[in-house]
């Protein structure tokens, strides 16, 4: 467990979470409103340490929107937004630390007398609890946060509090009674070891992977589930289609430096649509349609199986079934044929957990997910082995549909493509991000 129980002799409790996520910033807003005043009156000098992205480091702030009043739709400004402590956090014992390295995170968490997790609504597994359990930090949390990690309600691992009075009472015990802290620290570490030993999902995952492998190996007539929706000959069509890009394309979005002579890059956008989710895939198609319209590029959607493609600038492959090494060889041949125009590949992997939710709805999900993971693991190495460097940019598709990561992810993608800085700022508005 942690060796220290205070930072610089000052008693501390803390919270870890992404402040842009509503369940996190609403939890801290509730804690500051309902628990913090009484708790700090009983433990003078107590400080609340908040680790993670603060509200509102997200698109509203990036667009320059000012701080909003409580209850409005504008940008939140800090963890204490909407509480009596807004604007005077320092004097009220509230410290916003932002992101920390793993080393700094461990030093920080083990200096706390307790981690507080006042999550009021279920969001699945609260991964913020894992480092506290691993490093032996006492925990006071709601039953909603405790249930997914099998933390019992009897107080043997952590103290459960579902209202302000219980939170204040339990935290006072942990803060003021060293033996309670020591007992809970040991209980956290012991529970972490139980979680490591008790992998209840391992058998389920193994059976799913065996089924996925059997789908790939079995003849089509005996497959237990259908392939991802991709017409016959789609791989061959993609190989041929990669070399069918226009040899040169002028675009206001890429008229800068060396790119002035090369024009816009030819871009392959590779998805795994059967496991990526219809809404996310459709959204990405619409984003690229807006980019192509604004940048005056020819964008071809849903290219799988279409022969005779010609004169494209952006080729969107909805269901990538070509294996990594074959795709890499095709990309290397296309890169030579298109020179001096540059080829860029954007790979959008699916989220395995999200894909599993569609397992019973769409039989192609398993193989699509397996191919997504295969490309995520091997495509970069395959492209490097083919003699191509700096042509691949990869992310998980959910990063582009999560409100807290969409803007940074899309800006990173545009910078990778070499978009002119001014157009990089204009495109979010043009595309309606």
XYZ file of C-alpha atoms in Angstrom:
433
model
C 0.000 0.000 0.000
C 0.942 3.678 -0.104
C 3.588 4.815 2.321
C 2.310 8.359 2.877
C -1.034 9.669 3.968
C -0.608 13.395 3.247
C 1.226 15.722 0.864
C 3.576 18.067 2.699
C 1.845 17.341 5.997
C -1.540 18.473 4.616
C -4.328 15.856 4.649
C -5.656 15.127 1.150
C -8.431 13.171 -0.519
C -8.632 12.874 -4.274
C -10.515 11.924 -7.413
C -9.334 10.666 -10.814
C -11.394 11.172 -13.966
C -12.011 12.935 -17.249
C -13.759 16.173 -16.323
C -15.377 16.449 -19.751
C -17.406 13.298 -19.054
C -20.745 14.333 -17.486
C -20.808 11.530 -14.906
C -17.450 12.749 -13.577
C -17.993 16.499 -13.448
C -21.529 16.082 -12.091
C -20.183 13.756 -9.384
C -17.649 16.367 -8.258
C -20.224 19.141 -8.490
C -22.476 17.127 -6.158
C -19.570 16.329 -3.820
C -18.541 19.998 -3.570
C -22.124 21.129 -3.009
C -23.206 18.486 -0.535
C -20.152 17.022 1.203
C -17.147 19.337 0.980
C -18.317 22.226 3.249
C -19.153 20.005 6.229
C -16.147 17.753 5.718
C -13.687 20.626 5.587
C -15.232 22.182 8.689
C -14.477 18.980 10.582
C -11.007 18.516 9.066
C -9.483 22.021 8.696
C -6.838 22.317 5.995
C -8.149 19.292 4.076
C -7.531 19.486 0.311
C -9.326 17.842 -2.601
C -6.912 16.785 -5.370
C -8.498 16.362 -8.825
C -6.511 14.408 -11.431
C -7.518 14.388 -15.096
C -8.799 16.600 -17.879
C -10.659 19.507 -16.328
C -13.978 20.823 -17.561
C -14.018 22.231 -20.190
C -10.941 21.348 -22.258
C -13.074 20.241 -25.208
C -14.571 21.527 -28.483
C -16.642 24.322 -26.908
C -13.530 25.763 -25.327
C -11.528 25.258 -28.519
C -14.144 27.294 -30.368
C -13.552 30.136 -27.949
C -16.873 29.979 -26.110
C -16.799 31.701 -22.751
C -17.742 30.219 -19.404
C -21.421 29.429 -19.155
C -23.865 30.007 -16.374
C -25.041 26.948 -14.539
C -27.665 25.063 -16.509
C -26.848 26.620 -19.883
C -25.281 24.884 -22.870
C -21.964 26.742 -22.974
C -18.540 25.763 -21.734
C -17.914 24.669 -18.168
C -14.927 26.327 -16.548
C -13.195 24.048 -14.090
C -14.221 21.383 -11.620
C -15.909 23.856 -9.246
C -18.082 25.357 -11.989
C -21.646 25.862 -10.775
C -20.719 25.609 -7.070
C -20.095 28.203 -4.357
C -16.354 27.551 -4.764
C -16.080 28.642 -8.405
C -13.335 31.249 -8.782
C -11.867 30.620 -5.339
C -10.748 27.016 -5.597
C -7.292 27.533 -4.069
C -8.579 29.074 -0.848
C -11.304 26.430 -0.680
C -8.812 23.573 -0.747
C -9.509 22.435 -4.334
C -6.504 21.565 -6.537
C -6.877 20.766 -10.250
C -3.783 18.780 -11.309
C -4.603 17.812 -14.908
C -2.882 14.780 -16.435
C -0.030 13.092 -14.572
C 2.622 10.604 -15.660
C 2.362 7.107 -14.187
C 5.204 7.865 -11.780
C 3.653 11.151 -10.657
C 0.222 9.508 -10.486
C 1.480 6.855 -8.102
C 3.218 9.417 -5.895
C 0.061 11.531 -5.870
C -2.449 8.764 -5.134
C -0.386 7.184 -2.384
C -0.230 10.562 -0.640
C -4.024 10.637 -0.270
C -5.809 9.495 2.818
C -8.652 8.326 0.566
C -9.891 8.252 -2.997
C -13.450 9.541 -3.306
C -15.684 8.200 -6.081
C -19.062 9.951 -5.783
C -20.378 8.615 -9.116
C -24.169 8.886 -9.027
C -25.119 7.095 -12.258
C -23.847 3.842 -13.739
C -21.199 4.171 -16.443
C -19.924 0.601 -16.451
C -16.549 -0.175 -14.891
C -14.967 2.834 -13.159
C -11.373 2.224 -14.212
C -10.290 5.082 -11.936
C -10.601 2.572 -9.086
C -7.963 0.222 -10.475
C -4.839 2.249 -9.537
C -6.266 2.888 -6.072
C -6.790 -0.830 -5.549
C -3.401 -1.685 -7.031
C -1.505 0.808 -4.860
C -3.467 0.232 -1.669
C -5.339 3.535 -1.392
C -8.405 3.595 0.899
C -11.625 4.200 -1.060
C -14.980 5.780 -0.225
C -17.450 5.345 -3.079
C -21.065 4.925 -4.110
C -22.621 1.502 -4.579
C -23.033 2.367 -8.288
C -19.249 2.676 -8.625
C -18.564 -0.394 -6.450
C -20.728 -2.984 -8.185
C -18.851 -3.511 -11.504
C -15.606 -4.379 -9.676
C -17.345 -6.709 -7.216
C -16.558 -4.513 -4.203
C -18.819 -5.833 -1.425
C -21.260 -3.560 0.385
C -20.146 -4.698 3.863
C -17.193 -2.279 4.111
C -14.611 -5.045 4.027
C -12.858 -3.586 0.953
C -14.073 0.020 0.733
C -16.640 2.190 2.482
C -19.925 2.577 0.588
C -21.726 5.926 0.753
C -24.852 6.755 -1.250
C -25.745 10.084 0.333
C -23.947 13.172 1.612
C -24.219 12.226 5.292
C -22.664 8.791 4.696
C -19.851 10.281 2.601
C -19.010 12.810 5.309
C -19.202 10.209 8.078
C -17.030 7.631 6.304
C -14.440 10.164 5.162
C -14.118 11.528 8.684
C -13.354 8.021 9.891
C -10.705 7.472 7.221
C -9.168 10.916 7.737
C -9.066 10.864 11.519
C -8.549 7.179 12.415
C -5.161 5.756 11.271
C -6.216 2.171 11.951
C -9.201 2.496 9.588
C -6.886 3.803 6.878
C -4.421 0.973 7.334
C -7.168 -1.638 7.269
C -8.747 -0.219 4.091
C -5.355 0.125 2.392
C -4.633 -3.562 3.001
C -8.153 -4.451 1.840
C -7.661 -2.506 -1.412
C -4.453 -4.377 -2.202
C -6.020 -7.725 -1.362
C -9.011 -7.041 -3.606
C -6.665 -6.079 -6.446
C -4.969 -9.462 -6.151
C -8.360 -11.204 -6.222
C -9.300 -9.332 -9.389
C -6.063 -10.411 -11.045
C -6.663 -14.049 -10.149
C -10.376 -14.099 -10.981
C -10.639 -13.612 -14.757
C -14.235 -14.690 -15.228
C -14.376 -13.470 -18.821
C -11.333 -15.441 -20.019
C -13.329 -18.525 -20.992
C -15.915 -16.422 -22.862
C -13.249 -14.501 -24.777
C -11.416 -17.721 -25.637
C -14.575 -19.305 -27.045
C -15.343 -16.184 -29.091
C -11.832 -16.129 -30.548
C -12.034 -19.842 -31.383
C -15.309 -19.190 -33.186
C -13.782 -16.235 -35.064
C -10.826 -18.364 -36.146
C -13.133 -21.174 -37.250
C -15.112 -18.696 -39.350
C -11.939 -17.644 -41.169
C -10.766 -21.220 -41.745
C -14.018 -22.947 -42.682
C -15.349 -23.247 -46.256
C -18.036 -20.687 -46.990
C -20.864 -23.249 -47.104
C -20.080 -24.493 -43.579
C -19.385 -21.209 -41.814
C -21.417 -20.801 -38.597
C -21.707 -17.053 -39.278
C -21.564 -14.992 -42.468
C -18.553 -12.932 -43.491
C -18.606 -9.153 -43.114
C -20.606 -7.626 -45.924
C -18.012 -7.324 -48.666
C -18.689 -8.476 -52.246
C -16.574 -11.123 -53.958
C -13.450 -9.670 -55.468
C -13.374 -6.726 -53.080
C -9.723 -7.302 -52.207
C -8.688 -7.469 -55.863
C -10.728 -4.357 -56.608
C -8.986 -2.482 -53.796
C -5.538 -3.500 -55.056
C -6.417 -2.210 -58.515
C -8.246 0.811 -57.178
C -5.281 2.024 -55.121
C -3.376 2.852 -58.315
C -6.343 4.601 -59.903
C -6.050 7.847 -57.968
C -5.632 11.055 -59.908
C -1.924 11.733 -60.455
C -2.307 15.285 -59.160
C -5.005 17.252 -57.363
C -4.786 20.921 -56.504
C -6.618 21.861 -53.340
C -6.774 24.983 -51.224
C -6.514 22.736 -48.159
C -2.998 21.556 -49.037
C -1.358 24.481 -50.871
C 1.671 24.929 -48.625
C 5.450 24.343 -48.775
C 6.491 21.211 -50.635
C 2.850 20.203 -50.973
C 2.341 23.165 -53.352
C 3.983 21.058 -56.057
C 2.546 17.702 -54.967
C -1.014 18.865 -54.328
C -3.298 16.961 -51.991
C -2.300 13.423 -50.944
C -4.295 10.445 -52.193
C -6.050 9.114 -49.102
C -7.295 5.586 -48.376
C -9.786 5.621 -45.489
C -10.055 2.039 -44.184
C -12.876 0.992 -41.841
C -14.333 -2.233 -40.461
C -17.970 -1.271 -40.842
C -19.624 -4.461 -39.615
C -18.020 -4.087 -36.200
C -17.574 -0.308 -36.146
C -21.249 0.428 -35.653
C -23.570 1.868 -38.268
C -23.894 5.295 -36.645
C -20.129 5.777 -36.247
C -19.345 4.573 -39.777
C -22.041 6.761 -41.309
C -20.782 9.748 -39.335
C -17.238 9.228 -40.632
C -18.536 8.960 -44.202
C -20.335 12.267 -43.737
C -17.219 13.906 -42.285
C -15.177 12.891 -45.308
C -17.890 13.992 -47.689
C -17.751 17.435 -46.051
C -13.923 17.495 -46.211
C -13.953 16.546 -49.891
C -16.566 19.185 -50.676
C -14.680 21.918 -48.826
C -11.253 20.917 -50.185
C -12.533 20.251 -53.735
C -11.466 16.608 -53.751
C -13.145 13.617 -55.377
C -14.345 11.315 -52.634
C -15.487 7.747 -53.464
C -17.552 5.994 -50.767
C -18.175 2.292 -50.324
C -15.585 1.134 -52.855
C -15.644 -2.581 -51.899
C -16.060 -4.728 -54.984
C -16.318 -1.867 -57.468
C -14.070 -2.438 -60.447
C -12.698 0.186 -62.775
C -12.342 2.983 -60.241
C -10.671 6.026 -61.750
C -9.562 9.501 -60.752
C -10.283 9.507 -57.047
C -8.644 11.595 -54.323
C -10.176 9.935 -51.247
C -11.098 6.239 -51.377
C -13.227 5.016 -48.460
C -13.179 1.255 -47.954
C -16.148 0.530 -45.686
C -15.157 -3.068 -44.891
C -11.407 -3.733 -45.109
C -10.909 -7.453 -45.775
C -7.493 -7.324 -47.454
C -4.904 -8.715 -45.030
C -2.160 -6.379 -43.767
C 0.787 -7.681 -45.820
C -1.193 -7.736 -49.051
C -2.511 -4.235 -48.370
C 1.020 -3.046 -47.644
C 2.324 -4.486 -50.941
C -0.557 -2.874 -52.834
C 0.122 0.453 -51.106
C 3.827 0.274 -52.004
C 3.002 -0.341 -55.678
C 0.427 2.445 -55.671
C 2.856 4.851 -53.987
C 5.372 4.346 -56.813
C 2.715 4.720 -59.488
C 1.345 7.938 -57.972
C 4.689 9.674 -57.314
C 5.267 12.532 -56.783
C 1.746 12.552 -55.338
C 1.814 11.099 -51.831
C -0.340 8.239 -50.607
C -1.736 8.279 -47.086
C -3.640 5.501 -45.280
C -6.044 6.239 -42.427
C -7.030 3.100 -40.512
C -10.020 3.267 -38.157
C -10.092 0.179 -35.930
C -13.278 -0.910 -34.180
C -13.740 -1.087 -30.426
C -13.867 -4.739 -29.400
C -16.367 -4.199 -26.592
C -18.642 -2.066 -28.754
C -18.500 -4.706 -31.470
C -19.470 -7.447 -29.030
C -22.718 -5.616 -28.274
C -23.740 -6.180 -31.908
C -22.739 -9.845 -31.913
C -26.278 -11.229 -31.916
C -27.570 -8.580 -34.330
C -25.050 -8.956 -37.127
C -23.323 -12.235 -37.801
C -20.389 -10.547 -39.545
C -19.277 -8.766 -36.399
C -16.844 -11.435 -35.188
C -14.765 -11.639 -38.346
C -14.879 -7.885 -38.867
C -13.582 -7.412 -35.320
C -10.851 -10.010 -35.839
C -9.718 -8.262 -39.037
C -9.805 -4.909 -37.256
C -7.548 -6.237 -34.491
C -5.270 -7.914 -37.044
C -4.724 -4.632 -38.894
C -4.364 -2.669 -35.672
C -1.604 -5.042 -34.569
C 0.208 -5.739 -37.855
C -0.486 -3.052 -40.476
C 2.156 -0.590 -39.297
C 4.864 -3.267 -39.329
C 3.687 -4.591 -42.708
C 3.835 -1.132 -44.266
C 7.314 -0.518 -42.861
C 8.471 -3.888 -44.244
C 7.119 -2.849 -47.657
C 9.467 0.128 -47.628
C 6.891 2.791 -46.849
C 7.418 5.204 -43.997
C 5.080 7.805 -42.575
C 2.062 6.843 -44.689
C -0.149 5.306 -41.960
C -2.259 7.021 -39.314
C -4.355 4.798 -37.081
C -6.965 5.331 -34.402
C -10.037 3.600 -32.975
C -13.278 4.761 -34.562
C -14.972 5.494 -31.172
C -12.339 8.208 -30.583
C -14.035 10.140 -33.369
C -17.543 9.783 -31.942
C -16.740 10.526 -28.295
C -17.475 14.183 -27.521
C -14.317 14.521 -25.416
C -11.893 13.222 -28.051
C -13.461 14.016 -31.422
C -11.819 17.422 -31.925
C -8.250 16.420 -30.921
C -8.488 13.227 -33.008
C -9.745 14.991 -36.125
C -7.173 17.781 -35.826
C -4.418 15.160 -35.448
C -5.708 13.429 -38.589
C -5.708 16.692 -40.578
C -2.187 17.561 -39.437
C -0.990 14.094 -40.481
C -2.390 14.715 -43.958
C -0.528 18.030 -44.154
C -3.579 20.281 -44.128
C -2.791 23.984 -44.231
C -3.121 25.477 -40.696
C -5.805 27.988 -41.722
C -7.873 25.278 -43.402
C -7.408 23.032 -40.379
C -9.249 25.674 -38.385
C -11.946 26.149 -41.038
C -12.713 22.486 -41.660
C -14.427 21.754 -38.302
C -16.951 24.465 -39.071
C -17.381 23.320 -42.681
C -17.803 19.684 -41.616
C -20.056 20.512 -38.657
C -17.910 18.727 -36.052
